[in-house]
Amino acid sequence: MLFDGWDELGRVLVMGVLGYAGLIVILRVTGKRTLAKMNAFDLVVTVSLGSVLAAAVLDENVSLAEAIAAFVVLCGLQFVIAWAAVRSERVRALVASEPALLAWEGRVLPDALKRERVAVEELRSVLRAAGRTSLEGVRAVVLETDGSFSVVGSDEWDGAPGAGAGDRFLALDGVVAPEGLGPAHLRQR
């Protein structure tokens, strides 16, 4: 059927606008972290929010109140899990994976590729996307926790792990890291 009537079309328009507005308000309240795709749980929440919005717009059996309640539950769960993961190593281990080193100092790490199910051709594609044609001059290729890849050139790394500017943390697991304060020109009180 191409057209069921103005009532159905009107309902889709109203539910689309109101559902979208409700989702935006909830996302603004819960903050930017809600849509950050930093781990698999974040991806599930993001996809689920879209599914709920689509169901509310297209399924006449789903009310606006039900959709808003589902948005609140999903965003609330994501907020609580992210909050707990910042404060608990145990929770973080449950919801977040560790980055995986796929290449180091110009050499592919075949066992890591197998473990992470990354083909050599995919690694080559990652290098091309980073403007590289080979592993020459590449210090590290990392599969990040969100599924993206990072290519770090030898020229971007000024020493062993922990020596690069990107490896300095102001705080880790809620504890101030004094060695990170100096480069940021900060002091611990």
Short mmCIF file of C-alpha atoms in Angstrom, two decimals:
data_model
loop_
_atom_site.label_atom_id
_atom_site.label_comp_id
_atom_site.label_asym_id
_atom_site.label_seq_id
_atom_site.Cartn_x
_atom_site.Cartn_y
_atom_site.Cartn_z
CA MET A 1 0.00 0.00 0.00
CA LEU A 2 1.27 3.42 -0.89
CA PHE A 3 -1.06 5.46 1.30
CA ASP A 4 -3.23 4.43 4.27
CA GLY A 5 -4.74 7.79 5.01
CA TRP A 6 -4.04 11.14 6.55
CA ASP A 7 -4.57 9.90 10.11
CA GLU A 8 -1.66 7.46 9.90
CA LEU A 9 0.58 10.00 8.17
CA GLY A 10 -0.29 12.61 10.79
CA ARG A 11 0.49 10.17 13.60
CA VAL A 12 3.90 9.40 12.08
CA LEU A 13 4.70 13.12 11.80
CA VAL A 14 3.58 13.95 15.34
CA MET A 15 5.29 10.91 16.90
CA GLY A 16 8.43 11.59 14.90
CA VAL A 17 8.68 15.18 16.08
CA LEU A 18 7.70 14.48 19.71
CA GLY A 19 9.79 11.31 19.99
CA TYR A 20 12.82 13.04 18.51
CA ALA A 21 12.38 16.04 20.82
CA GLY A 22 12.01 13.76 23.84
CA LEU A 23 15.14 11.84 22.92
CA ILE A 24 17.13 15.07 22.45
CA VAL A 25 16.05 16.35 25.89
CA ILE A 26 17.03 13.07 27.55
CA LEU A 27 20.39 13.02 25.75
CA ARG A 28 21.10 16.61 26.82
CA VAL A 29 20.31 15.73 30.44
CA THR A 30 22.46 12.59 30.47
CA GLY A 31 25.41 14.23 28.71
CA LYS A 32 27.73 13.61 25.78
CA ARG A 33 29.02 10.33 27.18
CA THR A 34 25.65 8.69 26.47
CA LEU A 35 26.33 8.58 22.72
CA ALA A 36 30.09 8.02 22.89
CA LYS A 37 30.84 4.69 21.28
CA MET A 38 33.69 3.69 23.58
CA ASN A 39 32.74 0.04 24.04
CA ALA A 40 30.22 -2.58 22.95
CA PHE A 41 27.71 -1.57 25.63
CA ASP A 42 27.68 2.00 24.27
CA LEU A 43 27.00 0.71 20.77
CA VAL A 44 24.10 -1.41 22.03
CA VAL A 45 22.54 1.61 23.77
CA THR A 46 22.94 3.82 20.68
CA VAL A 47 21.35 1.24 18.37
CA SER A 48 18.59 0.53 20.90
CA LEU A 49 17.70 4.23 21.15
CA GLY A 50 17.29 4.36 17.38
CA SER A 51 15.17 1.21 17.41
CA VAL A 52 12.89 2.61 20.11
CA LEU A 53 12.45 5.86 18.19
CA ALA A 54 11.64 3.95 14.99
CA ALA A 55 9.13 1.74 16.81
CA ALA A 56 7.45 4.78 18.38
CA VAL A 57 7.15 6.53 15.02
CA LEU A 58 5.98 3.56 12.95
CA ASP A 59 4.12 1.25 15.35
CA GLU A 60 0.73 2.56 16.42
CA ASN A 61 0.81 0.19 19.41
CA VAL A 62 3.76 2.09 20.94
CA SER A 63 2.75 5.24 22.78
CA LEU A 64 4.90 8.33 23.24
CA ALA A 65 5.00 7.69 27.00
CA GLU A 66 6.30 4.15 26.41
CA ALA A 67 8.99 5.43 24.05
CA ILE A 68 10.08 8.14 26.51
CA ALA A 69 10.17 5.55 29.31
CA ALA A 70 12.35 3.29 27.15
CA PHE A 71 14.68 6.24 26.36
CA VAL A 72 15.00 7.01 30.08
CA VAL A 73 15.69 3.36 30.95
CA LEU A 74 18.36 2.95 28.25
CA CYS A 75 20.08 6.28 28.95
CA GLY A 76 19.81 5.66 32.69
CA LEU A 77 21.40 2.23 32.38
CA GLN A 78 24.18 3.64 30.22
CA PHE A 79 24.75 6.45 32.74
CA VAL A 80 24.89 4.06 35.71
CA ILE A 81 27.17 1.57 33.93
CA ALA A 82 29.55 4.33 32.78
CA TRP A 83 29.54 5.89 36.27
CA ALA A 84 30.29 2.51 37.87
CA ALA A 85 32.98 1.66 35.30
CA VAL A 86 34.85 4.86 36.14
CA ARG A 87 34.84 3.91 39.82
CA SER A 88 35.27 0.12 39.71
CA GLU A 89 37.89 -1.97 37.96
CA ARG A 90 35.56 -4.97 38.18
CA VAL A 91 32.71 -3.19 36.37
CA ARG A 92 35.12 -1.76 33.80
CA ALA A 93 36.44 -5.26 33.08
CA LEU A 94 32.87 -6.47 32.48
CA VAL A 95 31.84 -3.75 30.02
CA ALA A 96 35.05 -2.58 28.37
CA SER A 97 37.71 -4.42 26.49
CA GLU A 98 41.40 -3.54 26.39
CA PRO A 99 43.04 -1.99 23.33
CA ALA A 100 44.94 -4.59 21.28
CA LEU A 101 48.36 -4.01 19.77
CA LEU A 102 48.32 -5.37 16.18
CA ALA A 103 51.69 -4.13 14.96
CA TRP A 104 54.76 -2.87 16.82
CA GLU A 105 57.88 -1.15 15.53
CA GLY A 106 57.14 -1.93 11.90
CA ARG A 107 56.25 -5.60 12.45
CA VAL A 108 52.85 -7.27 12.26
CA LEU A 109 51.91 -9.31 15.33
CA PRO A 110 50.24 -12.35 13.70
CA ASP A 111 48.92 -13.86 16.95
CA ALA A 112 47.24 -10.56 17.82
CA LEU A 113 45.63 -10.38 14.36
CA LYS A 114 44.25 -13.91 14.80
CA ARG A 115 43.03 -13.25 18.34
CA GLU A 116 41.25 -10.04 17.27
CA ARG A 117 40.03 -11.56 13.96
CA VAL A 118 41.67 -8.88 11.83
CA ALA A 119 42.91 -9.90 8.37
CA VAL A 120 46.21 -8.59 7.03
CA GLU A 121 44.24 -6.93 4.20
CA GLU A 122 42.22 -5.01 6.80
CA LEU A 123 45.43 -3.90 8.48
CA ARG A 124 46.69 -2.64 5.11
CA SER A 125 43.45 -0.73 4.65
CA VAL A 126 43.90 0.89 8.08
CA LEU A 127 47.42 1.93 7.10
CA ARG A 128 46.19 3.43 3.82
CA ALA A 129 43.47 5.36 5.66
CA ALA A 130 46.23 6.78 7.89
CA GLY A 131 48.19 7.88 4.82
CA ARG A 132 50.77 5.10 5.03
CA THR A 133 51.68 2.55 2.39
CA SER A 134 53.58 0.19 4.69
CA LEU A 135 54.54 -0.38 8.31
CA GLU A 136 57.83 1.43 7.75
CA GLY A 137 57.96 4.33 10.17
CA VAL A 138 55.00 2.99 12.15
CA ARG A 139 55.58 2.53 15.87
CA ALA A 140 52.21 0.92 16.64
CA VAL A 141 48.85 -0.06 15.18
CA VAL A 142 46.21 -0.43 17.88
CA LEU A 143 42.68 -1.83 17.73
CA GLU A 144 40.90 0.48 20.17
CA THR A 145 38.15 -0.51 22.59
CA ASP A 146 35.48 1.05 20.34
CA GLY A 147 36.58 -0.98 17.30
CA SER A 148 38.46 1.87 15.62
CA PHE A 149 42.13 1.70 14.73
CA SER A 150 44.98 4.01 15.72
CA VAL A 151 48.19 4.24 13.73
CA VAL A 152 51.05 5.84 15.65
CA GLY A 153 54.12 6.85 13.67
CA SER A 154 57.62 6.57 15.08
CA ASP A 155 57.92 10.35 14.77
CA GLU A 156 54.85 10.78 17.02
CA TRP A 157 56.32 8.74 19.87
CA ASP A 158 59.15 10.09 21.97
CA GLY A 159 60.21 6.99 23.84
CA ALA A 160 59.03 3.90 25.63
CA PRO A 161 55.43 3.44 26.72
CA GLY A 162 54.72 6.09 29.31
CA ALA A 163 57.13 8.58 27.77
CA GLY A 164 54.86 9.97 25.07
CA ALA A 165 52.81 13.07 25.87
CA GLY A 166 49.65 11.10 25.14
CA ASP A 167 50.59 8.60 27.84
CA ARG A 168 50.59 11.19 30.63
CA PHE A 169 47.46 11.10 32.73
CA LEU A 170 46.38 13.66 35.29
CA ALA A 171 44.47 10.95 37.14
CA LEU A 172 43.95 7.27 36.62
CA ASP A 173 41.22 5.26 38.35
CA GLY A 174 40.35 8.32 40.44
CA VAL A 175 43.89 8.68 41.84
CA VAL A 176 45.99 11.73 40.96
CA ALA A 177 49.10 10.80 38.96
CA PRO A 178 51.77 13.30 40.11
CA GLU A 179 54.00 12.58 37.10
CA GLY A 180 51.24 13.86 34.83
CA LEU A 181 50.84 17.15 36.67
CA GLY A 182 54.22 18.64 35.73
CA PRO A 183 53.77 18.59 31.93
CA ALA A 184 50.32 20.14 32.36
CA HIS A 185 51.76 22.84 34.66
CA LEU A 186 49.47 21.81 37.51
CA ARG A 187 50.03 21.04 41.18
CA GLN A 188 48.23 18.65 43.50
CA ARG A 189 46.55 20.35 46.48
#
